[in-house]
């Protein structure tokens, strides 16, 4: 589908290559045990996962700050669960979460296999809305940093996907035109529609099992990329 059309492939990181939900669960398990937070992890994650997506959306839309994101996503979950967490504990957990998150390195199935397949044929890059100090550690600790020529994050760009500023910076740093570029990501709004508006080819990794659509081709396993490139 994309063979002969693109020279550069831009990947999102969280929820696309790096298994955010799995690594996040391992991190909470660690810090809850260390801080003796007595909540059931499965019950916590059931509330946290959608809450985190909601607050990330607000952060992406510049409606809350980074510090508000980190505090509110935990505060809202503990409030919903009726767990008596103090502000001091929430701030401590927020810091410990960031400190330890990148020490876990679970990738989605077939991520390394696909990167090995693509690397000799294309220039590979990352465009991420994550925080710079955390994303670099994720790439290095999971062993995939060397696959990518350019890593563009929202702090570097001063804008978050789907803002065209971050995509234009990525194109500029990679030295490629959008019509020679493919964006692969899990977020229909941030990754797919954001890149498509600038003329990228797009491929939706439907990690969240969202409804089918005609906005872009959809894959459910990274291994499917090999049949398209």
PDB file of C-alpha atoms in Angstrom, residues 4-224:
ATOM      1  CA  UNK A   4       7.459   3.161  -3.309  1.00  0.00           C
ATOM      2  CA  UNK A   5       5.480   6.098  -1.942  1.00  0.00           C
ATOM      3  CA  UNK A   6       7.264   7.001   1.299  1.00  0.00           C
ATOM      4  CA  UNK A   7      10.860   7.366   2.386  1.00  0.00           C
ATOM      5  CA  UNK A   8      10.313   8.312   6.042  1.00  0.00           C
ATOM      6  CA  UNK A   9       8.144   6.731   8.712  1.00  0.00           C
ATOM      7  CA  UNK A  10       7.142   8.615  11.844  1.00  0.00           C
ATOM      8  CA  UNK A  11       5.962   6.570  14.819  1.00  0.00           C
ATOM      9  CA  UNK A  12       4.113   7.654  17.909  1.00  0.00           C
ATOM     10  CA  UNK A  13       5.702   6.099  21.011  1.00  0.00           C
ATOM     11  CA  UNK A  14       3.182   5.501  23.821  1.00  0.00           C
ATOM     12  CA  UNK A  15       0.404   3.030  22.968  1.00  0.00           C
ATOM     13  CA  UNK A  16       2.049   2.401  19.576  1.00  0.00           C
ATOM     14  CA  UNK A  17       5.496   0.899  20.167  1.00  0.00           C
ATOM     15  CA  UNK A  18       5.894   1.223  23.933  1.00  0.00           C
ATOM     16  CA  UNK A  19       3.116  -0.570  25.830  1.00  0.00           C
ATOM     17  CA  UNK A  20       2.049   2.283  28.077  1.00  0.00           C
ATOM     18  CA  UNK A  21      -0.775   0.463  29.861  1.00  0.00           C
ATOM     19  CA  UNK A  22       1.336  -2.557  30.756  1.00  0.00           C
ATOM     20  CA  UNK A  23       4.323  -0.504  31.909  1.00  0.00           C
ATOM     21  CA  UNK A  24       2.087   1.892  33.811  1.00  0.00           C
ATOM     22  CA  UNK A  25       0.473  -1.016  35.682  1.00  0.00           C
ATOM     23  CA  UNK A  26       3.892  -2.389  36.652  1.00  0.00           C
ATOM     24  CA  UNK A  27       4.927   1.053  37.870  1.00  0.00           C
ATOM     25  CA  UNK A  28       1.852   1.533  40.037  1.00  0.00           C
ATOM     26  CA  UNK A  29       2.284  -1.942  41.474  1.00  0.00           C
ATOM     27  CA  UNK A  30       5.838  -1.039  42.488  1.00  0.00           C
ATOM     28  CA  UNK A  31       5.144   2.376  44.009  1.00  0.00           C
ATOM     29  CA  UNK A  32       1.954   1.289  45.784  1.00  0.00           C
ATOM     30  CA  UNK A  33       3.875  -1.529  47.468  1.00  0.00           C
ATOM     31  CA  UNK A  34       6.743   0.780  48.398  1.00  0.00           C
ATOM     32  CA  UNK A  35       4.466   3.499  49.794  1.00  0.00           C
ATOM     33  CA  UNK A  36       2.048   0.966  51.361  1.00  0.00           C
ATOM     34  CA  UNK A  37      -0.951   2.321  49.463  1.00  0.00           C
ATOM     35  CA  UNK A  38      -3.725  -0.154  50.174  1.00  0.00           C
ATOM     36  CA  UNK A  39      -5.844  -0.182  47.040  1.00  0.00           C
ATOM     37  CA  UNK A  40      -6.653  -3.044  44.726  1.00  0.00           C
ATOM     38  CA  UNK A  41      -4.494  -2.498  41.637  1.00  0.00           C
ATOM     39  CA  UNK A  42      -7.074  -3.819  39.173  1.00  0.00           C
ATOM     40  CA  UNK A  43      -9.787  -1.606  40.652  1.00  0.00           C
ATOM     41  CA  UNK A  44      -7.434   1.365  40.548  1.00  0.00           C
ATOM     42  CA  UNK A  45      -6.443   0.787  36.915  1.00  0.00           C
ATOM     43  CA  UNK A  46     -10.054   0.369  35.835  1.00  0.00           C
ATOM     44  CA  UNK A  47     -10.650   3.974  36.912  1.00  0.00           C
ATOM     45  CA  UNK A  48      -7.180   5.326  36.114  1.00  0.00           C
ATOM     46  CA  UNK A  49      -6.864   4.273  32.464  1.00  0.00           C
ATOM     47  CA  UNK A  50      -9.844   6.310  31.159  1.00  0.00           C
ATOM     48  CA  UNK A  51      -9.073   9.152  33.577  1.00  0.00           C
ATOM     49  CA  UNK A  52      -5.512   9.364  32.282  1.00  0.00           C
ATOM     50  CA  UNK A  53      -6.729   9.523  28.685  1.00  0.00           C
ATOM     51  CA  UNK A  54      -9.179  12.281  29.645  1.00  0.00           C
ATOM     52  CA  UNK A  55      -6.542  14.421  31.357  1.00  0.00           C
ATOM     53  CA  UNK A  56      -4.039  13.836  28.546  1.00  0.00           C
ATOM     54  CA  UNK A  57      -6.668  15.139  26.133  1.00  0.00           C
ATOM     55  CA  UNK A  58      -7.044  18.274  28.257  1.00  0.00           C
ATOM     56  CA  UNK A  59      -3.266  18.659  28.365  1.00  0.00           C
ATOM     57  CA  UNK A  60      -3.046  18.193  24.598  1.00  0.00           C
ATOM     58  CA  UNK A  61      -5.616  20.959  24.190  1.00  0.00           C
ATOM     59  CA  UNK A  62      -3.589  23.247  26.518  1.00  0.00           C
ATOM     60  CA  UNK A  63      -6.422  23.334  29.046  1.00  0.00           C
ATOM     61  CA  UNK A  64      -4.250  22.082  31.917  1.00  0.00           C
ATOM     62  CA  UNK A  65      -0.520  22.232  32.690  1.00  0.00           C
ATOM     63  CA  UNK A  66       1.911  19.340  33.000  1.00  0.00           C
ATOM     64  CA  UNK A  67       1.840  19.571  36.795  1.00  0.00           C
ATOM     65  CA  UNK A  68      -1.962  19.651  36.802  1.00  0.00           C
ATOM     66  CA  UNK A  69      -2.059  16.589  34.574  1.00  0.00           C
ATOM     67  CA  UNK A  70       0.218  14.651  36.886  1.00  0.00           C
ATOM     68  CA  UNK A  71      -1.717  15.645  40.017  1.00  0.00           C
ATOM     69  CA  UNK A  72      -5.313  15.596  38.784  1.00  0.00           C
ATOM     70  CA  UNK A  73      -5.215  12.186  37.123  1.00  0.00           C
ATOM     71  CA  UNK A  74      -4.324  10.622  40.481  1.00  0.00           C
ATOM     72  CA  UNK A  75      -6.500  12.880  42.625  1.00  0.00           C
ATOM     73  CA  UNK A  76      -9.585  12.164  40.527  1.00  0.00           C
ATOM     74  CA  UNK A  77      -9.077   8.404  40.741  1.00  0.00           C
ATOM     75  CA  UNK A  78      -8.588   8.318  44.504  1.00  0.00           C
ATOM     76  CA  UNK A  79     -11.648  10.551  44.921  1.00  0.00           C
ATOM     77  CA  UNK A  80     -13.721   8.265  42.696  1.00  0.00           C
ATOM     78  CA  UNK A  81     -12.592   5.226  44.674  1.00  0.00           C
ATOM     79  CA  UNK A  82     -13.224   6.963  47.990  1.00  0.00           C
ATOM     80  CA  UNK A  83      -9.628   6.375  49.044  1.00  0.00           C
ATOM     81  CA  UNK A  84      -8.330   8.914  51.595  1.00  0.00           C
ATOM     82  CA  UNK A  85      -5.153  10.024  49.817  1.00  0.00           C
ATOM     83  CA  UNK A  86      -3.567  13.225  51.085  1.00  0.00           C
ATOM     84  CA  UNK A  87      -2.144  15.856  48.751  1.00  0.00           C
ATOM     85  CA  UNK A  88       1.330  14.993  50.032  1.00  0.00           C
ATOM     86  CA  UNK A  89       0.829  11.352  49.096  1.00  0.00           C
ATOM     87  CA  UNK A  90      -0.553  12.235  45.664  1.00  0.00           C
ATOM     88  CA  UNK A  91       2.411  14.514  44.917  1.00  0.00           C
ATOM     89  CA  UNK A  92       4.819  11.809  46.125  1.00  0.00           C
ATOM     90  CA  UNK A  93       3.150   9.129  44.008  1.00  0.00           C
ATOM     91  CA  UNK A  94       3.157  11.457  41.011  1.00  0.00           C
ATOM     92  CA  UNK A  95       6.917  11.972  41.315  1.00  0.00           C
ATOM     93  CA  UNK A  96       7.630   8.307  41.978  1.00  0.00           C
ATOM     94  CA  UNK A  97       5.498   7.293  39.016  1.00  0.00           C
ATOM     95  CA  UNK A  98       7.539   9.487  36.657  1.00  0.00           C
ATOM     96  CA  UNK A  99      10.800   8.338  38.249  1.00  0.00           C
ATOM     97  CA  UNK A 100      10.054   4.649  37.734  1.00  0.00           C
ATOM     98  CA  UNK A 101       7.820   4.518  34.646  1.00  0.00           C
ATOM     99  CA  UNK A 102      10.665   4.432  32.144  1.00  0.00           C
ATOM    100  CA  UNK A 103      12.443   1.641  34.027  1.00  0.00           C
ATOM    101  CA  UNK A 104       9.856  -0.793  32.660  1.00  0.00           C
ATOM    102  CA  UNK A 105      10.291  -1.573  28.991  1.00  0.00           C
ATOM    103  CA  UNK A 106       7.494  -3.760  27.662  1.00  0.00           C
ATOM    104  CA  UNK A 107       6.964  -3.140  23.948  1.00  0.00           C
ATOM    105  CA  UNK A 108       3.953  -4.161  21.908  1.00  0.00           C
ATOM    106  CA  UNK A 109       4.228  -7.621  20.323  1.00  0.00           C
ATOM    107  CA  UNK A 110       6.326  -7.648  17.132  1.00  0.00           C
ATOM    108  CA  UNK A 111       7.678  -4.103  17.654  1.00  0.00           C
ATOM    109  CA  UNK A 112      11.347  -5.123  17.361  1.00  0.00           C
ATOM    110  CA  UNK A 113      10.623  -7.448  14.440  1.00  0.00           C
ATOM    111  CA  UNK A 114       8.903  -4.642  12.525  1.00  0.00           C
ATOM    112  CA  UNK A 115      11.597  -2.077  13.304  1.00  0.00           C
ATOM    113  CA  UNK A 116      14.262  -4.545  12.134  1.00  0.00           C
ATOM    114  CA  UNK A 117      12.293  -5.018   8.913  1.00  0.00           C
ATOM    115  CA  UNK A 118      11.810  -1.284   8.288  1.00  0.00           C
ATOM    116  CA  UNK A 119      15.203   0.103   9.321  1.00  0.00           C
ATOM    117  CA  UNK A 120      17.173  -0.952   6.185  1.00  0.00           C
ATOM    118  CA  UNK A 121      14.465   0.400   3.874  1.00  0.00           C
ATOM    119  CA  UNK A 122      13.269   3.663   5.442  1.00  0.00           C
ATOM    120  CA  UNK A 123      14.341   6.499   7.706  1.00  0.00           C
ATOM    121  CA  UNK A 124      12.506   6.086  11.009  1.00  0.00           C
ATOM    122  CA  UNK A 125      11.515   8.838  13.456  1.00  0.00           C
ATOM    123  CA  UNK A 126       9.432   9.435  16.585  1.00  0.00           C
ATOM    124  CA  UNK A 127       6.829  12.157  17.171  1.00  0.00           C
ATOM    125  CA  UNK A 128       5.542  12.075  20.743  1.00  0.00           C
ATOM    126  CA  UNK A 129       3.466  14.241  23.047  1.00  0.00           C
ATOM    127  CA  UNK A 130       5.246  12.748  26.038  1.00  0.00           C
ATOM    128  CA  UNK A 131       7.627  14.579  28.327  1.00  0.00           C
ATOM    129  CA  UNK A 132      11.178  14.808  27.045  1.00  0.00           C
ATOM    130  CA  UNK A 133      12.951  13.501  30.155  1.00  0.00           C
ATOM    131  CA  UNK A 134      10.710  10.440  30.281  1.00  0.00           C
ATOM    132  CA  UNK A 135      10.461   9.590  26.579  1.00  0.00           C
ATOM    133  CA  UNK A 136      14.213   9.449  26.055  1.00  0.00           C
ATOM    134  CA  UNK A 137      14.551   6.978  28.924  1.00  0.00           C
ATOM    135  CA  UNK A 138      11.732   4.847  27.511  1.00  0.00           C
ATOM    136  CA  UNK A 139      13.473   4.623  24.142  1.00  0.00           C
ATOM    137  CA  UNK A 140      16.859   3.809  25.629  1.00  0.00           C
ATOM    138  CA  UNK A 141      15.710   1.374  28.322  1.00  0.00           C
ATOM    139  CA  UNK A 142      13.559  -0.576  25.872  1.00  0.00           C
ATOM    140  CA  UNK A 143      16.470  -0.828  23.431  1.00  0.00           C
ATOM    141  CA  UNK A 144      14.889   0.937  20.461  1.00  0.00           C
ATOM    142  CA  UNK A 145      16.527   4.375  20.554  1.00  0.00           C
ATOM    143  CA  UNK A 146      19.063   3.484  17.848  1.00  0.00           C
ATOM    144  CA  UNK A 147      16.354   2.741  15.275  1.00  0.00           C
ATOM    145  CA  UNK A 148      15.326   6.393  15.022  1.00  0.00           C
ATOM    146  CA  UNK A 149      17.043   9.264  13.220  1.00  0.00           C
ATOM    147  CA  UNK A 150      14.933  12.015  14.779  1.00  0.00           C
ATOM    148  CA  UNK A 151      12.946  12.077  18.026  1.00  0.00           C
ATOM    149  CA  UNK A 152      10.591  15.039  18.255  1.00  0.00           C
ATOM    150  CA  UNK A 153       8.623  15.656  21.453  1.00  0.00           C
ATOM    151  CA  UNK A 154       6.027  18.258  22.325  1.00  0.00           C
ATOM    152  CA  UNK A 155       8.286  20.073  24.798  1.00  0.00           C
ATOM    153  CA  UNK A 156      10.892  20.538  22.081  1.00  0.00           C
ATOM    154  CA  UNK A 157       8.270  21.760  19.612  1.00  0.00           C
ATOM    155  CA  UNK A 158       6.327  23.911  22.045  1.00  0.00           C
ATOM    156  CA  UNK A 159       3.167  22.292  20.683  1.00  0.00           C
ATOM    157  CA  UNK A 160       1.393  18.961  20.936  1.00  0.00           C
ATOM    158  CA  UNK A 161      -0.115  16.717  18.306  1.00  0.00           C
ATOM    159  CA  UNK A 162      -2.435  17.364  16.466  1.00  0.00           C
ATOM    160  CA  UNK A 163      -1.003  20.917  16.260  1.00  0.00           C
ATOM    161  CA  UNK A 164       0.714  21.286  12.850  1.00  0.00           C
ATOM    162  CA  UNK A 165       3.709  22.948  14.539  1.00  0.00           C
ATOM    163  CA  UNK A 166       5.064  19.654  15.896  1.00  0.00           C
ATOM    164  CA  UNK A 167       4.553  17.838  12.587  1.00  0.00           C
ATOM    165  CA  UNK A 168       6.239  20.635  10.643  1.00  0.00           C
ATOM    166  CA  UNK A 169       9.196  20.566  13.035  1.00  0.00           C
ATOM    167  CA  UNK A 170       9.472  16.813  12.524  1.00  0.00           C
ATOM    168  CA  UNK A 171       9.433  17.197   8.746  1.00  0.00           C
ATOM    169  CA  UNK A 172      12.041  19.938   8.937  1.00  0.00           C
ATOM    170  CA  UNK A 173      14.378  17.925  11.169  1.00  0.00           C
ATOM    171  CA  UNK A 174      13.961  14.827   9.019  1.00  0.00           C
ATOM    172  CA  UNK A 175      14.417  16.841   5.810  1.00  0.00           C
ATOM    173  CA  UNK A 176      11.423  15.257   4.101  1.00  0.00           C
ATOM    174  CA  UNK A 177       8.169  16.390   2.513  1.00  0.00           C
ATOM    175  CA  UNK A 178       4.820  15.253   3.946  1.00  0.00           C
ATOM    176  CA  UNK A 179       3.903  13.456   0.711  1.00  0.00           C
ATOM    177  CA  UNK A 180       6.919  11.182   1.265  1.00  0.00           C
ATOM    178  CA  UNK A 181       6.050  10.569   4.916  1.00  0.00           C
ATOM    179  CA  UNK A 182       3.947   8.058   6.812  1.00  0.00           C
ATOM    180  CA  UNK A 183       2.637   8.617  10.353  1.00  0.00           C
ATOM    181  CA  UNK A 184       1.800   5.530  12.424  1.00  0.00           C
ATOM    182  CA  UNK A 185       0.006   6.026  15.733  1.00  0.00           C
ATOM    183  CA  UNK A 186      -2.806   4.954  18.014  1.00  0.00           C
ATOM    184  CA  UNK A 187      -4.617   8.274  18.447  1.00  0.00           C
ATOM    185  CA  UNK A 188      -7.100   8.970  15.679  1.00  0.00           C
ATOM    186  CA  UNK A 189      -7.256  12.640  16.637  1.00  0.00           C
ATOM    187  CA  UNK A 190      -3.657  13.436  17.567  1.00  0.00           C
ATOM    188  CA  UNK A 191      -1.671  11.145  15.270  1.00  0.00           C
ATOM    189  CA  UNK A 192      -3.833  10.347  12.286  1.00  0.00           C
ATOM    190  CA  UNK A 193      -5.969  13.426  11.710  1.00  0.00           C
ATOM    191  CA  UNK A 194      -3.127  15.722  12.783  1.00  0.00           C
ATOM    192  CA  UNK A 195      -0.672  14.251  10.280  1.00  0.00           C
ATOM    193  CA  UNK A 196      -3.230  13.765   7.527  1.00  0.00           C
ATOM    194  CA  UNK A 197      -4.149  17.459   7.603  1.00  0.00           C
ATOM    195  CA  UNK A 198      -0.583  18.242   6.496  1.00  0.00           C
ATOM    196  CA  UNK A 199      -0.490  15.691   3.692  1.00  0.00           C
ATOM    197  CA  UNK A 200       1.135  12.713   5.415  1.00  0.00           C
ATOM    198  CA  UNK A 201       0.155   9.183   4.583  1.00  0.00           C
ATOM    199  CA  UNK A 202      -1.313   7.720   7.778  1.00  0.00           C
ATOM    200  CA  UNK A 203      -1.769   4.301   9.369  1.00  0.00           C
ATOM    201  CA  UNK A 204      -3.918   3.842  12.460  1.00  0.00           C
ATOM    202  CA  UNK A 205      -2.674   1.285  14.977  1.00  0.00           C
ATOM    203  CA  UNK A 206      -5.983   0.589  16.673  1.00  0.00           C
ATOM    204  CA  UNK A 207      -4.572  -0.315  20.070  1.00  0.00           C
ATOM    205  CA  UNK A 208      -7.766   0.704  21.886  1.00  0.00           C
ATOM    206  CA  UNK A 209     -10.140  -1.385  19.729  1.00  0.00           C
ATOM    207  CA  UNK A 210     -12.049   1.681  18.557  1.00  0.00           C
ATOM    208  CA  UNK A 211     -14.789   1.471  15.949  1.00  0.00           C
ATOM    209  CA  UNK A 212     -13.777   1.022  12.315  1.00  0.00           C
ATOM    210  CA  UNK A 213     -13.549   4.140  10.164  1.00  0.00           C
ATOM    211  CA  UNK A 214     -12.493   5.290   6.714  1.00  0.00           C
ATOM    212  CA  UNK A 215     -10.117   8.043   7.825  1.00  0.00           C
ATOM    213  CA  UNK A 216      -7.009   5.882   7.383  1.00  0.00           C
ATOM    214  CA  UNK A 217      -6.030   2.230   6.942  1.00  0.00           C
ATOM    215  CA  UNK A 218      -6.257   0.348  10.244  1.00  0.00           C
ATOM    216  CA  UNK A 219      -4.009  -2.333  11.741  1.00  0.00           C
ATOM    217  CA  UNK A 220      -4.467  -4.264  14.982  1.00  0.00           C
ATOM    218  CA  UNK A 221      -1.013  -5.873  15.174  1.00  0.00           C
ATOM    219  CA  UNK A 222       2.269  -4.158  14.355  1.00  0.00           C
ATOM    220  CA  UNK A 223       3.265  -7.156  12.262  1.00  0.00           C
ATOM    221  CA  UNK A 224       0.683  -6.077   9.675  1.00  0.00           C
TER     222      UNK A 224
END
